[in-house]
XYZ file of C-alpha atoms in Angstrom:
342
model
C 14.963 32.917 221.854
C 16.570 29.701 223.579
C 20.787 29.910 223.027
C 21.401 26.546 221.436
C 24.960 24.584 221.921
C 26.549 21.765 219.679
C 28.496 19.313 219.515
C 31.252 16.826 217.345
C 33.064 17.438 214.118
C 34.389 20.520 212.903
C 35.809 19.464 208.857
C 37.929 20.559 206.314
C 36.452 19.809 203.217
C 38.306 19.921 199.553
C 35.843 19.612 196.429
C 36.805 19.931 192.295
C 35.391 22.249 190.724
C 31.988 21.918 189.596
C 31.633 19.135 186.337
C 35.243 17.569 187.193
C 36.214 14.501 189.003
C 38.514 14.547 191.482
C 42.007 15.363 191.155
C 41.115 15.660 187.146
C 42.886 19.057 187.810
C 45.158 20.145 189.673
C 42.110 22.575 191.746
C 40.709 21.538 195.116
C 38.358 23.970 196.711
C 38.826 24.391 200.086
C 35.904 24.850 202.688
C 34.839 24.880 206.116
C 31.638 21.561 207.136
C 30.719 18.993 209.222
C 27.114 18.234 210.232
C 27.030 20.485 214.104
C 29.089 23.657 212.702
C 26.617 23.363 209.356
C 23.679 23.357 212.111
C 25.022 26.398 213.880
C 25.684 28.260 211.153
C 22.489 27.874 209.772
C 20.856 28.951 213.283
C 23.300 31.751 213.256
C 22.159 32.741 209.566
C 18.348 32.932 211.266
C 19.426 35.167 214.325
C 20.104 32.846 217.172
C 22.791 32.686 219.807
C 24.738 29.642 219.080
C 27.790 28.244 220.551
C 29.899 25.263 218.420
C 31.561 22.575 220.736
C 34.485 20.773 219.360
C 37.954 19.870 219.373
C 40.498 21.716 216.848
C 44.359 21.066 216.445
C 46.767 24.402 217.560
C 47.532 24.793 213.896
C 46.660 27.099 210.895
C 43.579 25.083 209.931
C 42.389 24.698 213.606
C 42.534 28.391 213.601
C 41.011 29.147 210.361
C 38.151 26.830 211.466
C 37.326 28.904 214.601
C 37.928 31.531 212.264
C 34.777 30.824 209.941
C 32.925 29.870 212.257
C 32.643 33.000 214.488
C 32.718 35.190 210.662
C 29.186 34.068 210.802
C 28.447 34.985 214.595
C 28.883 31.727 216.397
C 30.361 31.601 219.803
C 33.597 29.537 219.928
C 34.658 30.038 223.500
C 34.145 26.536 224.489
C 35.973 24.788 221.517
C 39.507 22.987 222.781
C 42.132 23.361 221.362
C 45.048 20.296 221.330
C 47.789 18.751 219.209
C 46.481 16.365 216.887
C 44.993 16.595 212.805
C 42.276 18.132 210.820
C 39.682 15.686 209.966
C 39.257 15.769 206.298
C 37.300 15.272 203.563
C 36.781 15.525 199.466
C 33.550 15.855 198.220
C 33.177 14.918 194.251
C 29.434 16.404 193.346
C 27.698 14.830 191.111
C 25.999 15.290 187.363
C 22.722 14.326 186.202
C 23.065 10.056 186.005
C 27.159 10.313 187.995
C 26.101 10.441 191.535
C 28.205 12.464 194.192
C 31.088 10.898 196.028
C 32.375 11.682 199.728
C 35.783 10.083 200.447
C 36.602 10.710 204.617
C 40.328 11.301 205.829
C 39.659 11.692 209.791
C 40.734 9.369 211.523
C 42.705 10.395 214.954
C 41.633 13.623 214.078
C 41.602 15.917 217.076
C 37.871 15.216 218.266
C 38.284 11.885 217.277
C 40.944 10.989 219.595
C 39.003 13.295 222.984
C 38.407 11.356 225.790
C 35.156 12.052 228.731
C 36.352 14.952 230.848
C 38.028 17.194 227.728
C 35.253 19.216 227.912
C 33.510 21.065 231.408
C 29.905 20.573 230.108
C 27.978 21.718 232.912
C 30.355 25.175 232.312
C 29.873 24.410 228.605
C 25.636 24.741 228.458
C 25.933 26.917 231.167
C 22.990 29.195 229.854
C 21.747 26.663 226.338
C 18.222 25.653 226.130
C 19.405 23.279 223.708
C 22.135 21.236 222.745
C 22.228 19.593 219.250
C 24.579 16.221 217.765
C 24.651 14.272 215.117
C 24.954 10.303 215.118
C 28.270 11.261 212.971
C 30.323 11.832 216.127
C 29.929 8.843 218.326
C 30.884 6.855 214.904
C 34.201 8.691 215.519
C 35.880 6.367 218.170
C 35.191 4.827 220.906
C 36.927 7.758 222.654
C 34.319 10.199 220.923
C 31.202 8.167 221.476
C 32.361 8.175 225.433
C 32.034 12.375 224.871
C 29.270 12.496 222.946
C 27.446 10.150 225.845
C 28.982 12.042 228.937
C 27.336 15.440 226.962
C 24.718 14.470 226.207
C 24.061 13.141 229.214
C 24.821 16.396 230.767
C 22.673 17.925 228.776
C 20.009 16.203 229.759
C 20.484 15.944 233.466
C 20.720 20.279 233.177
C 16.985 20.420 231.460
C 18.240 21.660 228.046
C 16.581 20.633 225.160
C 18.519 17.627 223.158
C 17.846 17.028 219.535
C 19.633 14.165 217.879
C 19.971 13.433 214.401
C 21.149 10.158 213.322
C 22.831 10.517 210.597
C 23.876 7.238 209.545
C 27.810 6.772 208.507
C 28.508 3.755 206.623
C 32.346 4.097 206.427
C 32.426 5.459 209.465
C 32.148 2.528 211.739
C 34.967 0.544 211.982
C 36.368 0.731 215.559
C 34.417 -1.987 216.883
C 31.363 -1.860 218.405
C 27.918 -1.547 215.500
C 25.333 0.794 215.079
C 23.153 -1.074 217.110
C 25.186 -1.332 219.782
C 25.701 2.584 220.773
C 22.913 4.669 219.527
C 20.390 3.545 220.806
C 21.047 4.523 223.760
C 21.884 8.443 222.326
C 17.919 8.035 221.412
C 17.345 7.805 224.784
C 18.446 10.719 225.924
C 16.580 12.574 223.875
C 13.068 15.026 223.190
C 13.490 15.023 219.140
C 15.162 12.687 216.906
C 15.610 13.904 212.919
C 16.409 10.867 210.811
C 15.622 9.121 207.701
C 14.585 6.169 206.540
C 18.157 4.421 206.190
C 19.159 5.431 209.380
C 15.619 4.555 211.497
C 16.692 1.092 209.588
C 20.212 0.968 210.074
C 20.680 2.684 213.475
C 17.238 1.410 215.213
C 16.812 -1.538 214.175
C 12.563 -0.847 213.027
C 12.170 -0.791 209.110
C 9.278 1.265 206.881
C 6.927 -1.102 206.655
C 6.374 -1.497 203.021
C 2.316 -1.245 201.926
C 0.374 -2.523 199.064
C -0.809 0.289 196.144
C 1.965 2.832 197.871
C 5.024 4.183 196.620
C 7.855 2.668 199.491
C 8.527 7.204 199.414
C 4.968 8.013 200.072
C 4.864 9.803 203.380
C 1.716 7.701 204.642
C 4.121 4.737 205.028
C 5.261 6.682 207.745
C 2.626 7.164 209.742
C 3.559 2.847 210.929
C 7.402 3.962 211.081
C 7.298 6.451 212.728
C 4.834 5.372 215.826
C 7.019 2.223 216.128
C 10.063 4.328 216.837
C 8.109 6.383 219.194
C 6.342 3.375 221.316
C 9.874 2.047 221.622
C 11.287 5.285 222.305
C 8.254 6.851 224.789
C 11.007 10.095 225.744
C 11.215 11.507 222.223
C 8.124 14.333 222.502
C 8.798 14.183 218.283
C 10.243 12.748 215.770
C 11.314 14.273 212.017
C 11.610 11.780 209.179
C 13.449 13.597 205.633
C 12.177 11.687 202.699
C 14.168 12.032 199.678
C 13.510 10.725 195.915
C 16.171 11.200 193.477
C 15.616 11.446 189.795
C 19.780 11.936 188.899
C 22.053 13.530 191.276
C 20.966 16.958 189.530
C 16.931 16.385 190.133
C 15.900 15.580 193.597
C 11.942 15.689 194.912
C 12.462 16.661 199.311
C 9.914 16.419 201.493
C 9.140 15.676 205.922
C 7.090 13.826 208.261
C 6.853 14.247 211.903
C 5.422 13.057 214.540
C 4.183 14.111 218.258
C 2.953 11.641 220.781
C -0.673 12.718 219.509
C -0.538 13.578 214.749
C 1.036 13.084 212.523
C 1.953 15.461 209.084
C 2.818 15.719 206.049
C 5.572 18.642 205.321
C 5.283 20.198 201.888
C 6.880 18.817 198.617
C 9.451 20.368 196.613
C 10.497 19.478 193.470
C 14.745 20.498 193.021
C 15.477 20.893 190.450
C 19.792 22.185 188.768
C 20.798 20.894 192.650
C 23.707 22.964 193.240
C 25.035 20.830 196.414
C 23.462 18.636 198.809
C 25.555 17.713 201.241
C 24.168 19.616 204.381
C 20.863 19.438 203.411
C 19.780 17.250 206.392
C 22.008 19.827 208.026
C 20.017 22.127 206.967
C 16.755 20.600 208.193
C 17.722 19.743 211.340
C 18.346 23.501 212.131
C 15.627 24.117 210.452
C 13.692 22.598 212.853
C 14.944 23.498 215.589
C 14.653 27.548 215.101
C 10.524 26.522 213.440
C 9.408 25.221 216.311
C 11.279 27.947 219.040
C 9.564 31.103 216.707
C 6.463 29.514 214.596
C 3.018 28.604 215.756
C 2.472 24.977 215.408
C 4.642 22.422 215.014
C 3.172 21.856 211.185
C 4.308 25.491 210.668
C 7.785 24.606 211.985
C 8.167 21.544 210.214
C 7.136 23.205 207.265
C 9.712 25.630 207.506
C 13.012 22.945 208.205
C 11.900 22.080 204.483
C 11.527 25.102 202.868
C 15.140 25.463 204.462
C 16.596 22.483 203.080
C 15.741 22.826 199.980
C 17.646 25.647 199.971
C 20.330 24.464 200.524
C 20.054 22.820 197.205
C 20.695 26.249 195.813
C 24.048 27.199 197.865
C 27.313 25.192 197.222
C 29.654 24.507 200.058
C 27.846 22.589 203.218
C 26.898 26.176 204.700
C 22.993 26.961 204.811
C 23.694 30.602 203.530
C 19.965 30.874 203.426
C 18.745 33.779 206.179
C 14.685 33.429 207.626
C 13.430 35.815 205.980
C 14.044 33.841 202.323
C 12.951 30.419 204.197
C 9.560 32.231 205.219
C 9.232 33.854 201.109
C 9.579 30.609 200.193
C 7.157 28.607 203.147
C 4.691 30.713 201.604
C 5.351 29.649 198.905
C 6.999 32.557 197.206
C 9.619 29.776 194.239
C 8.951 31.621 191.156
C 12.713 32.901 191.316
C 12.512 35.685 190.013
C 15.328 38.393 190.681
C 14.644 40.859 193.590
C 16.252 44.144 192.901
């Protein structure tokens, strides 16, 4: 199987106990996360060779972050260490009709201060077959956007398959350029694009058209949206769009669609109740899709694997999806009773 390389920021996540507001009590749990790191850990759990390329501060926090990745089998050989600070985020879990909330504290982090040339990309990508990144990295700073473009162009020139998750984060685009100024060029470098409806609207300026008599989250509505995106970006071989219906913070419906130049697929539909933690579900989907495309018989099966993997992530606390391949395959094949395994 192809070695996967991911590039992005790993963060320290601080959260209050379940059911509590941020700083309601003087207790915060500390975990590591971040979109690309989440993908790397999930791929490693599927048995894949995966390397995480990032910048970490020379500090005990940077040491701990690298150690956490190694604990899950992620190759950290190409992490750059430099003076600086660790990016943080505070995640308050929602419940019932109270939504989850995220507060970022990552300005001037070690990765945000990266510059082109800080990573020796030909060396870092040597032997890899896939490269993955998200739209979060170009949102951090102009320097991070330049470094990310250098990375993705090197990957494409070396013949790696490039996957990009748009992952629009409105609170991060503050350094002068807009998301519409930056992200289309990244999409032009990708083979596989992953998004939701808001990502397509905000990052590409392409909105889903209303279809009379159909719900806005009806998967069939996205036949037109995905076709228009692929018409604008003919370099894309596949476009996957995740669809979430949030009845409450604890009760969501989850599915996805995918388009290739020749076909349009709808994935399985999961009714997820009693959500433990939905942060990282999109990253679990991305990892599941990458793995499914490399290991399963066809695109439809790969999409089903990705939706099942991300469904399981909703049941696991923290950013990382710790479900393994066998667990995903069981759910994908219909084993959803939740009965104890002895």
